[in-house]
Amino acid sequence: MFRFENENYLYGLLIIPFFILGYILLYYVTKKRWRHFGDEALVNRLMPLRSVPAQTVKFSLLMAALACFIFTLANPQVGSALEKGMRKGVDIMIALDISNSMLAEDIQPNRLEASKIALSRFIDQLKGDRIGLVVFAGKSFVQLPITSDYAAAKMFVNFVSPKLMNEQGTDIASAIDLAAVSMLPEVKDGNADLNKISQLNSKVILVVSDGEDHFPQAVEVAAQVRKLGVTIHTIGIGDVRGVPIPDGRSNSFKKDLEGNTVITRLNEDVLKEIAATGGGVYVHASNANMGFETILEKINNMNKVDLQEITFSRYESKYQFPLLIGLFFLLLEAFWFSVKLRWREWLKISV
């Protein structure tokens, strides 16, 4: 198996065509200048040692050396062996509120965008844990099943928007229920796998919301999920004093049917009660601290179990090969003259 450890360096190869284009333009500009001195055949006779092919070979050697050094920086690697190991960690299902109230700008740039930025940083700090994403408003759905692919998780987090939901509202109960179901072990013959049930103490649901819950069952569902051993943490987004919700137009806010500006307020009480019932903690997010560090600390202190067996390749770096080839091209270019060598002329005379 072959790969490059630092693939981003390969973009450096894109500068080589620009060098080639510059060399070609310089050749024609120089040729045009020589014509001002007189007839081209006469100029060539006055400079018998001048050699365009030799100059082109020197330039080609430099470009080949540059390409080899770029490959060296990218560090080509070859898979030398397959190894097996166990991934230890915690299953984390994020329940992210994407209702219109999350567009309020009491946290910059707004509640939802600030949450997405903080979530991406949170994912970057995970080590061995698996993560999934449930988004909710009036309804909820699984945006990303539980996975250890952190790059995919960040991509799906960045993609979420209130436009994904046709039905507005804030149904936290539905989100918690769906998040728990997506993490629970399969049931066979009416009985859950007891071995998997014993690992439920390594499962976490993190609710990120402004708490404006229009459905009263959230605490009841949290209690049922907690009985299965799943811990529920909550992060409250927004200001308890209330702010208007932008409607997407400049300096304009959402209004109700009577023409009054809609005000959204953080409902800490429901989020605190959900966290207390779910055996977790509640954190109030602000511009200075979104609270994910506190949740991460709690998760890192949990009992981490074997989540899955993983197979991966051990790679050996082979950067030495392009490095040596590049140095060879560089030395060859240094000893390659850009003029016709006299021994060539002597050879022609002798022949």
Short mmCIF file of C-alpha atoms in Angstrom, two decimals:
data_model
loop_
_atom_site.label_atom_id
_atom_site.label_comp_id
_atom_site.label_asym_id
_atom_site.label_seq_id
_atom_site.Cartn_x
_atom_site.Cartn_y
_atom_site.Cartn_z
CA MET A 1 0.00 0.00 0.00
CA PHE A 2 1.37 3.41 -1.02
CA ARG A 3 0.54 6.88 0.25
CA PHE A 4 2.00 10.34 0.86
CA GLU A 5 2.19 11.38 4.52
CA ASN A 6 1.96 15.11 3.75
CA GLU A 7 -0.23 15.29 0.65
CA ASN A 8 -0.65 19.07 0.87
CA TYR A 9 2.95 19.56 -0.25
CA LEU A 10 2.08 17.98 -3.60
CA TYR A 11 0.27 21.21 -4.51
CA GLY A 12 3.76 22.63 -4.89
CA LEU A 13 4.01 20.75 -8.18
CA LEU A 14 1.58 23.30 -9.62
CA ILE A 15 4.32 25.96 -9.69
CA ILE A 16 6.42 23.95 -12.18
CA PRO A 17 4.16 24.71 -15.21
CA PHE A 18 4.50 28.43 -14.37
CA PHE A 19 8.30 28.10 -14.41
CA ILE A 20 8.12 26.32 -17.77
CA LEU A 21 5.83 29.01 -19.18
CA GLY A 22 8.21 31.71 -17.90
CA TYR A 23 11.18 29.94 -19.51
CA ILE A 24 9.40 29.73 -22.88
CA LEU A 25 8.43 33.42 -22.76
CA LEU A 26 11.98 34.39 -21.82
CA TYR A 27 13.32 32.36 -24.77
CA TYR A 28 11.14 34.21 -27.29
CA VAL A 29 11.84 37.61 -25.72
CA THR A 30 15.60 36.93 -25.88
CA LYS A 31 15.34 35.69 -29.45
CA LYS A 32 13.51 38.88 -30.42
CA ARG A 33 16.22 41.00 -28.82
CA TRP A 34 18.99 39.19 -30.74
CA ARG A 35 17.25 40.01 -34.00
CA HIS A 36 17.83 43.71 -33.36
CA PHE A 37 21.57 43.10 -33.66
CA GLY A 38 21.31 41.69 -37.17
CA ASP A 39 20.55 38.56 -39.16
CA GLU A 40 19.92 35.50 -36.98
CA ALA A 41 22.33 33.30 -38.97
CA LEU A 42 25.05 35.94 -38.64
CA VAL A 43 24.50 36.26 -34.88
CA ASN A 44 24.79 32.48 -34.50
CA ARG A 45 28.10 32.55 -36.41
CA LEU A 46 29.39 35.31 -34.12
CA MET A 47 28.51 33.15 -31.04
CA PRO A 48 29.44 29.62 -32.09
CA LEU A 49 29.47 28.27 -28.52
CA ARG A 50 25.91 29.42 -27.72
CA SER A 51 23.61 26.39 -27.35
CA VAL A 52 19.84 26.65 -26.79
CA PRO A 53 19.45 22.85 -26.38
CA ALA A 54 22.11 22.84 -23.63
CA GLN A 55 20.29 25.65 -21.79
CA THR A 56 17.01 23.74 -22.11
CA VAL A 57 18.62 20.60 -20.66
CA LYS A 58 19.94 22.61 -17.66
CA PHE A 59 16.48 24.09 -17.05
CA SER A 60 14.84 20.65 -17.34
CA LEU A 61 17.27 19.23 -14.77
CA LEU A 62 16.40 22.05 -12.36
CA MET A 63 12.66 21.40 -12.77
CA ALA A 64 13.18 17.65 -12.25
CA ALA A 65 15.18 18.36 -9.08
CA LEU A 66 12.43 20.69 -7.82
CA ALA A 67 9.78 18.03 -8.43
CA CYS A 68 11.86 15.45 -6.54
CA PHE A 69 12.28 17.78 -3.55
CA ILE A 70 8.52 18.40 -3.45
CA PHE A 71 7.96 14.63 -3.39
CA THR A 72 10.53 14.45 -0.57
CA LEU A 73 8.54 16.95 1.51
CA ALA A 74 5.34 14.98 0.84
CA ASN A 75 7.15 11.91 2.24
CA PRO A 76 6.08 8.87 0.18
CA GLN A 77 5.34 5.88 2.40
CA VAL A 78 4.84 2.19 1.75
CA GLY A 79 2.68 -0.02 3.97
CA SER A 80 4.96 -2.66 5.40
CA ALA A 81 2.64 -4.59 7.69
CA LEU A 82 -0.91 -4.94 8.94
CA GLU A 83 -1.53 -4.65 12.65
CA LYS A 84 -4.59 -5.09 14.82
CA GLY A 85 -5.51 -3.09 17.85
CA MET A 86 -8.45 -2.12 20.00
CA ARG A 87 -9.89 1.38 20.00
CA LYS A 88 -10.75 2.55 23.50
CA GLY A 89 -13.09 5.44 23.92
CA VAL A 90 -16.59 6.79 24.49
CA ASP A 91 -19.55 6.96 22.11
CA ILE A 92 -20.68 10.58 21.87
CA MET A 93 -23.89 11.57 20.11
CA ILE A 94 -24.30 15.32 19.61
CA ALA A 95 -27.88 16.61 19.54
CA LEU A 96 -27.61 20.00 17.84
CA ASP A 97 -30.49 22.46 17.77
CA ILE A 98 -30.88 23.99 14.30
CA SER A 99 -34.17 25.82 14.82
CA ASN A 100 -34.51 29.40 13.58
CA SER A 101 -33.92 30.75 17.10
CA MET A 102 -30.32 29.50 16.80
CA LEU A 103 -29.75 32.28 14.26
CA ALA A 104 -29.93 34.88 17.05
CA GLU A 105 -26.74 36.95 17.28
CA ASP A 106 -26.30 37.24 21.05
CA ILE A 107 -23.27 34.99 20.48
CA GLN A 108 -21.13 35.97 17.50
CA PRO A 109 -21.52 35.38 14.62
CA ASN A 110 -24.75 33.68 15.73
CA ARG A 111 -25.72 30.84 18.07
CA LEU A 112 -25.60 28.12 15.44
CA GLU A 113 -22.35 29.16 13.73
CA ALA A 114 -20.61 29.61 17.09
CA SER A 115 -21.78 26.12 18.08
CA LYS A 116 -20.48 24.63 14.82
CA ILE A 117 -17.06 26.25 15.28
CA ALA A 118 -16.83 25.04 18.88
CA LEU A 119 -17.97 21.54 17.85
CA SER A 120 -15.23 21.33 15.23
CA ARG A 121 -12.63 22.24 17.85
CA PHE A 122 -14.18 19.70 20.20
CA ILE A 123 -13.85 16.96 17.56
CA ASP A 124 -10.19 17.88 17.01
CA GLN A 125 -9.48 17.07 20.67
CA LEU A 126 -11.10 13.62 20.69
CA LYS A 127 -8.79 10.63 21.03
CA GLY A 128 -10.25 7.24 20.19
CA ASP A 129 -13.84 8.27 20.89
CA ARG A 130 -16.60 7.83 18.33
CA ILE A 131 -18.98 10.64 17.48
CA GLY A 132 -22.36 11.01 15.81
CA LEU A 133 -24.71 13.89 15.07
CA VAL A 134 -28.46 14.33 15.46
CA VAL A 135 -29.97 17.64 14.33
CA PHE A 136 -33.37 18.78 15.49
CA ALA A 137 -35.96 21.52 15.42
CA GLY A 138 -39.67 20.56 15.30
CA LYS A 139 -38.44 17.10 14.27
CA SER A 140 -35.09 15.36 14.47
CA PHE A 141 -33.02 13.10 12.27
CA VAL A 142 -29.59 11.46 12.30
CA GLN A 143 -27.25 13.66 10.30
CA LEU A 144 -24.24 11.39 10.95
CA PRO A 145 -24.29 7.86 12.41
CA ILE A 146 -21.76 7.08 15.11
CA THR A 147 -18.28 7.02 13.57
CA SER A 148 -14.58 7.36 14.29
CA ASP A 149 -14.01 9.35 11.10
CA TYR A 150 -13.40 12.79 12.56
CA ALA A 151 -12.91 14.46 9.17
CA ALA A 152 -16.36 13.30 8.07
CA ALA A 153 -17.85 14.43 11.38
CA LYS A 154 -16.47 17.96 10.95
CA MET A 155 -17.76 18.07 7.38
CA PHE A 156 -21.29 17.13 8.45
CA VAL A 157 -21.19 19.63 11.32
CA ASN A 158 -20.25 22.43 8.92
CA PHE A 159 -23.10 21.44 6.61
CA VAL A 160 -25.97 21.83 9.10
CA SER A 161 -28.38 24.72 8.71
CA PRO A 162 -31.97 25.59 9.71
CA LYS A 163 -32.82 25.09 6.02
CA LEU A 164 -32.52 21.33 6.61
CA MET A 165 -35.73 21.47 8.65
CA ASN A 166 -39.17 22.18 7.21
CA GLU A 167 -40.88 21.97 10.61
CA GLN A 168 -39.72 24.55 13.13
CA GLY A 169 -39.83 24.32 16.92
CA THR A 170 -37.50 22.77 19.47
CA ASP A 171 -38.29 19.12 20.24
CA ILE A 172 -35.45 18.17 22.60
CA ALA A 173 -37.30 15.02 23.71
CA SER A 174 -37.32 13.63 20.18
CA ALA A 175 -33.63 14.47 19.73
CA ILE A 176 -32.58 12.68 22.94
CA ASP A 177 -34.69 9.66 22.10
CA LEU A 178 -33.27 9.40 18.57
CA ALA A 179 -29.71 9.90 19.80
CA ALA A 180 -30.12 7.11 22.36
CA VAL A 181 -31.69 4.70 19.86
CA SER A 182 -28.83 5.28 17.41
CA MET A 183 -26.31 4.21 20.07
CA LEU A 184 -28.18 1.31 21.69
CA PRO A 185 -27.14 -2.28 20.85
CA GLU A 186 -29.31 -4.36 18.59
CA VAL A 187 -31.99 -6.46 20.21
CA LYS A 188 -32.10 -10.13 19.28
CA ASP A 189 -35.08 -12.34 20.17
CA GLY A 190 -36.41 -9.58 22.38
CA ASN A 191 -33.28 -9.47 24.55
CA ALA A 192 -30.45 -6.99 24.22
CA ASP A 193 -26.89 -8.24 24.11
CA LEU A 194 -25.93 -8.13 27.79
CA ASN A 195 -22.27 -7.66 26.95
CA LYS A 196 -23.11 -4.54 24.96
CA ILE A 197 -25.53 -3.29 27.60
CA SER A 198 -22.69 -3.41 30.12
CA GLN A 199 -20.79 -0.95 27.95
CA LEU A 200 -23.54 1.67 27.97
CA ASN A 201 -21.80 3.54 30.77
CA SER A 202 -19.38 4.71 28.06
CA LYS A 203 -22.09 6.47 26.04
CA VAL A 204 -22.84 10.19 26.13
CA ILE A 205 -25.50 12.44 24.62
CA LEU A 206 -24.57 16.11 24.40
CA VAL A 207 -27.51 18.46 23.79
CA VAL A 208 -26.55 21.86 22.33
CA SER A 209 -29.57 24.15 22.32
CA ASP A 210 -31.09 27.43 23.46
CA GLY A 211 -33.60 25.38 25.45
CA GLU A 212 -36.77 26.89 23.99
CA ASP A 213 -38.48 23.52 24.17
CA HIS A 214 -42.04 23.47 22.87
CA PHE A 215 -42.52 19.83 23.92
CA PRO A 216 -42.80 18.90 27.65
CA GLN A 217 -41.51 15.30 27.50
CA ALA A 218 -37.76 16.09 27.40
CA VAL A 219 -37.10 15.43 31.10
CA GLU A 220 -39.12 12.21 31.05
CA VAL A 221 -37.17 10.90 28.06
CA ALA A 222 -33.90 11.91 29.73
CA ALA A 223 -34.85 9.85 32.79
CA GLN A 224 -35.60 6.78 30.64
CA VAL A 225 -32.31 7.12 28.75
CA ARG A 226 -30.40 7.54 32.01
CA LYS A 227 -31.79 4.21 33.27
CA LEU A 228 -29.94 2.55 30.40
CA GLY A 229 -26.67 4.05 31.61
CA VAL A 230 -26.37 6.82 29.03
CA THR A 231 -25.10 10.16 30.39
CA ILE A 232 -26.70 13.38 29.12
CA HIS A 233 -24.85 16.70 29.16
CA THR A 234 -26.34 19.99 28.00
CA ILE A 235 -24.89 23.25 26.72
CA GLY A 236 -27.12 26.32 26.76
CA ILE A 237 -26.59 28.76 23.88
CA GLY A 238 -27.74 32.37 24.12
CA ASP A 239 -28.75 35.17 26.43
CA VAL A 240 -31.41 34.74 29.11
CA ARG A 241 -32.53 38.35 28.57
CA GLY A 242 -33.68 37.65 25.02
CA VAL A 243 -32.75 38.94 21.56
CA PRO A 244 -34.57 39.21 18.21
CA ILE A 245 -34.06 36.66 15.43
CA PRO A 246 -32.68 37.96 12.09
CA ASP A 247 -34.84 37.03 9.11
CA GLY A 248 -32.01 37.14 6.57
CA ARG A 249 -32.62 40.70 5.41
CA SER A 250 -30.52 43.70 6.40
CA ASN A 251 -31.49 45.06 9.85
CA SER A 252 -34.74 43.11 9.78
CA PHE A 253 -36.06 40.62 12.33
CA LYS A 254 -38.69 37.89 12.39
CA LYS A 255 -42.17 38.96 13.41
CA ASP A 256 -45.20 37.06 14.60
CA LEU A 257 -48.65 37.11 12.97
CA GLU A 258 -49.50 40.31 14.84
CA GLY A 259 -46.41 42.10 13.55
CA ASN A 260 -44.48 41.97 16.83
CA THR A 261 -40.75 41.20 16.79
CA VAL A 262 -40.09 37.62 17.92
CA ILE A 263 -37.75 37.45 20.92
CA THR A 264 -35.77 34.30 21.72
CA ARG A 265 -34.44 33.65 25.22
CA LEU A 266 -32.17 30.96 26.57
CA ASN A 267 -34.23 28.63 28.77
CA GLU A 268 -31.65 27.42 31.26
CA ASP A 269 -34.18 25.73 33.53
CA VAL A 270 -35.14 22.96 31.11
CA LEU A 271 -31.53 22.31 30.10
CA LYS A 272 -30.38 22.17 33.72
CA GLU A 273 -33.18 19.74 34.57
CA ILE A 274 -32.33 17.50 31.59
CA ALA A 275 -28.66 17.42 32.60
CA ALA A 276 -29.47 16.69 36.25
CA THR A 277 -31.88 13.90 35.28
CA GLY A 278 -29.40 12.51 32.75
CA GLY A 279 -26.54 12.34 35.25
CA GLY A 280 -24.55 14.99 33.40
CA VAL A 281 -23.64 18.65 33.73
CA TYR A 282 -25.08 21.86 32.32
CA VAL A 283 -22.79 24.55 30.90
CA HIS A 284 -23.83 28.03 29.80
CA ALA A 285 -22.04 28.99 26.57
CA SER A 286 -20.78 32.51 26.06
CA ASN A 287 -18.59 34.33 23.55
CA ALA A 288 -15.57 33.74 25.78
CA ASN A 289 -16.23 30.08 26.61
CA MET A 290 -18.56 27.79 24.69
CA GLY A 291 -18.34 25.14 27.42
CA PHE A 292 -17.13 22.21 25.33
CA GLU A 293 -13.87 22.05 27.31
CA THR A 294 -15.86 21.26 30.46
CA ILE A 295 -17.77 18.48 28.68
CA LEU A 296 -14.56 17.06 27.20
CA GLU A 297 -13.00 16.90 30.66
CA LYS A 298 -16.00 14.93 31.93
CA ILE A 299 -15.80 12.55 28.96
CA ASN A 300 -12.06 11.97 29.42
CA ASN A 301 -12.68 10.98 33.04
CA MET A 302 -15.22 8.33 32.04
CA ASN A 303 -14.50 4.62 31.85
CA LYS A 304 -13.43 4.06 28.23
CA VAL A 305 -14.14 0.63 26.79
CA ASP A 306 -13.13 -1.32 23.68
CA LEU A 307 -15.39 0.11 21.02
CA GLN A 308 -14.24 -1.83 18.00
CA GLU A 309 -11.33 -3.74 16.58
CA ILE A 310 -9.39 -1.77 14.02
CA THR A 311 -6.90 -2.81 11.37
CA PHE A 312 -4.29 -0.43 10.06
CA SER A 313 -1.02 -0.47 8.15
CA ARG A 314 2.36 0.41 9.55
CA TYR A 315 4.05 2.63 7.00
CA GLU A 316 7.74 3.13 6.29
CA SER A 317 8.95 6.45 4.93
CA LYS A 318 10.71 6.40 1.56
CA TYR A 319 11.58 10.10 1.24
CA GLN A 320 15.26 9.17 0.79
CA PHE A 321 14.71 8.03 -2.80
CA PRO A 322 13.27 11.25 -4.28
CA LEU A 323 15.79 13.22 -2.18
CA LEU A 324 18.77 11.35 -3.67
CA ILE A 325 17.37 11.58 -7.20
CA GLY A 326 16.80 15.32 -6.73
CA LEU A 327 20.37 15.83 -5.51
CA PHE A 328 21.64 13.85 -8.52
CA PHE A 329 19.69 16.12 -10.92
CA LEU A 330 21.00 19.20 -9.08
CA LEU A 331 24.62 18.06 -9.34
CA LEU A 332 24.17 17.13 -12.98
CA GLU A 333 22.73 20.58 -13.70
CA ALA A 334 25.70 22.22 -11.97
CA PHE A 335 28.20 20.35 -14.19
CA TRP A 336 26.14 20.72 -17.38
CA PHE A 337 27.39 23.73 -19.35
CA SER A 338 24.94 26.02 -21.12
CA VAL A 339 27.31 26.39 -24.10
CA LYS A 340 28.67 23.97 -26.66
CA LEU A 341 31.70 22.14 -25.29
CA ARG A 342 34.91 22.52 -27.29
CA TRP A 343 35.52 18.77 -27.37
CA ARG A 344 32.37 18.51 -29.42
CA GLU A 345 33.79 20.93 -31.98
CA TRP A 346 37.09 19.07 -32.00
CA LEU A 347 35.21 15.86 -32.59
CA LYS A 348 33.47 17.36 -35.61
CA ILE A 349 36.78 18.60 -37.07
CA SER A 350 38.43 15.22 -36.61
CA VAL A 351 35.50 13.53 -38.31
#
